[in-house]
Amino acid sequence: MSRKLEITINEHKIFASLRNTATANAVYAALPFASNVQTWGDEVYFSTPVSHQILENDAKDVVELGELAFWVEGDCIAIGFGPTPISQADEIRLAARINIWADTDYDLTALKDVQSGDAIKLELR
């Protein structure tokens, strides 16, 4: 059975499919929750009630558009949608190695209008 969630930031409704990973299981168990986003280049990130301290075998710091990441050291979810201050060329490079826990087809580049402090909500779909 596919596990899905809805992420709401302002007028953006992002539907995502959770992967079959320990990180995805930890996020799923914590749903629903709300937070406020911070921005860093073309990335939004936010604190979560999830405490998952294990980097998975496929952890990485350069992500593909549509991959949702969990930053283990910060207990944060990160959504990259373009270059960050440490990216090389057009890559989406996050600040540290992260676990990919979900995927979306939503056009994440639309998040360019999101500002630090904006509310975000995650819930089961």
Tab-separated table of C-alpha atoms in Angstrom:
chain	number	residue	atom	x	y	z
A	1	MET	CA	0.000	0.000	0.000
A	2	SER	CA	1.334	3.400	-0.978
A	3	ARG	CA	1.732	5.949	1.814
A	4	LYS	CA	1.060	9.540	0.820
A	5	LEU	CA	1.089	12.885	2.536
A	6	GLU	CA	0.097	16.443	1.807
A	7	ILE	CA	2.396	19.366	2.554
A	8	THR	CA	0.809	22.828	2.635
A	9	ILE	CA	2.888	26.019	2.454
A	10	ASN	CA	0.823	29.134	1.727
A	11	GLU	CA	-1.103	28.352	-1.495
A	12	HIS	CA	1.166	25.406	-2.349
A	13	LYS	CA	-0.259	21.914	-1.857
A	14	ILE	CA	2.463	19.340	-2.380
A	15	PHE	CA	1.475	15.683	-2.563
A	16	ALA	CA	4.283	13.227	-1.886
A	17	SER	CA	4.762	9.462	-1.813
A	18	LEU	CA	6.792	8.083	1.058
A	19	ARG	CA	9.619	5.692	0.323
A	20	ASN	CA	10.071	2.403	2.161
A	21	THR	CA	12.819	3.587	4.534
A	22	ALA	CA	13.350	3.966	8.270
A	23	THR	CA	13.319	7.755	7.872
A	24	ALA	CA	10.009	7.678	5.997
A	25	ASN	CA	8.575	5.456	8.743
A	26	ALA	CA	9.692	7.939	11.419
A	27	VAL	CA	8.154	10.908	9.578
A	28	TYR	CA	4.942	8.958	8.921
A	29	ALA	CA	4.624	8.056	12.627
A	30	ALA	CA	4.878	11.750	13.593
A	31	LEU	CA	2.135	12.988	11.231
A	32	PRO	CA	0.326	15.348	11.373
A	33	PHE	CA	2.536	18.258	12.435
A	34	ALA	CA	3.138	21.912	11.651
A	35	SER	CA	6.177	24.155	11.684
A	36	ASN	CA	7.594	27.355	10.201
A	37	VAL	CA	10.028	27.298	7.308
A	38	GLN	CA	13.444	28.826	6.921
A	39	THR	CA	15.010	29.472	3.536
A	40	TRP	CA	18.582	28.987	2.319
A	41	GLY	CA	19.047	29.789	-1.334
A	42	ASP	CA	16.536	27.692	-3.258
A	43	GLU	CA	15.775	25.434	-0.302
A	44	VAL	CA	13.145	25.512	2.407
A	45	TYR	CA	13.705	23.586	5.605
A	46	PHE	CA	11.828	23.269	8.874
A	47	SER	CA	12.035	21.597	12.255
A	48	THR	CA	10.050	18.443	12.945
A	49	PRO	CA	9.061	16.371	15.982
A	50	VAL	CA	11.006	13.499	14.374
A	51	SER	CA	14.253	12.372	15.980
A	52	HIS	CA	15.920	9.981	13.559
A	53	GLN	CA	19.678	9.944	14.107
A	54	ILE	CA	20.735	7.380	11.503
A	55	LEU	CA	22.163	8.268	8.109
A	56	GLU	CA	20.959	5.652	5.656
A	57	ASN	CA	23.330	3.854	3.274
A	58	ASP	CA	22.250	6.028	0.343
A	59	ALA	CA	22.510	9.360	2.203
A	60	LYS	CA	23.737	12.180	-0.033
A	61	ASP	CA	24.141	15.940	-0.178
A	62	VAL	CA	23.175	16.571	-3.823
A	63	VAL	CA	19.498	15.850	-4.455
A	64	GLU	CA	17.260	15.685	-7.502
A	65	LEU	CA	14.296	17.992	-7.966
A	66	GLY	CA	11.295	16.245	-6.378
A	67	GLU	CA	13.214	14.406	-3.645
A	68	LEU	CA	12.285	15.296	-0.054
A	69	ALA	CA	15.147	15.126	2.423
A	70	PHE	CA	15.604	14.658	6.162
A	71	TRP	CA	18.581	16.361	7.811
A	72	VAL	CA	19.564	14.000	10.639
A	73	GLU	CA	21.730	16.443	12.617
A	74	GLY	CA	18.989	19.076	12.736
A	75	ASP	CA	15.822	16.925	12.931
A	76	CYS	CA	14.638	18.961	9.932
A	77	ILE	CA	12.994	18.267	6.614
A	78	ALA	CA	14.618	20.009	3.658
A	79	ILE	CA	13.037	20.636	0.267
A	80	GLY	CA	15.540	21.747	-2.342
A	81	PHE	CA	14.292	23.245	-5.593
A	82	GLY	CA	17.377	24.926	-7.039
A	83	PRO	CA	20.883	26.084	-6.198
A	84	THR	CA	21.880	26.809	-2.605
A	85	PRO	CA	24.820	28.995	-1.525
A	86	ILE	CA	27.166	25.964	-1.767
A	87	SER	CA	25.858	24.496	-5.047
A	88	GLN	CA	28.145	24.083	-8.013
A	89	ALA	CA	26.422	25.210	-11.217
A	90	ASP	CA	22.733	24.221	-11.216
A	91	GLU	CA	22.884	21.315	-8.766
A	92	ILE	CA	20.734	21.191	-5.632
A	93	ARG	CA	23.381	20.790	-2.923
A	94	LEU	CA	22.203	20.723	0.680
A	95	ALA	CA	24.353	21.685	3.680
A	96	ALA	CA	25.023	18.093	4.790
A	97	ARG	CA	24.354	14.496	3.811
A	98	ILE	CA	20.661	13.731	4.185
A	99	ASN	CA	18.210	10.841	3.904
A	100	ILE	CA	15.718	10.900	1.032
A	101	TRP	CA	12.371	9.792	2.454
A	102	ALA	CA	9.710	10.866	-0.090
A	103	ASP	CA	9.181	11.991	-3.681
A	104	THR	CA	6.840	14.468	-5.360
A	105	ASP	CA	5.864	15.424	-8.909
A	106	TYR	CA	4.929	18.936	-7.740
A	107	ASP	CA	6.803	21.755	-9.481
A	108	LEU	CA	8.942	22.647	-6.483
A	109	THR	CA	10.450	25.638	-8.306
A	110	ALA	CA	7.146	27.360	-7.478
A	111	LEU	CA	8.392	27.547	-3.865
A	112	LYS	CA	10.596	30.532	-4.785
A	113	ASP	CA	7.868	32.774	-3.309
A	114	VAL	CA	8.048	31.103	0.133
A	115	GLN	CA	9.683	33.235	2.821
A	116	SER	CA	11.317	32.406	6.143
A	117	GLY	CA	8.655	32.257	8.846
A	118	ASP	CA	5.869	30.990	6.572
A	119	ALA	CA	3.754	28.228	8.119
A	120	ILE	CA	3.938	24.662	6.853
A	121	LYS	CA	1.670	21.712	7.645
A	122	LEU	CA	2.172	18.004	6.924
A	123	GLU	CA	-0.680	15.511	7.117
A	124	LEU	CA	-1.699	12.104	5.836
A	125	ARG	CA	-3.394	12.007	2.486
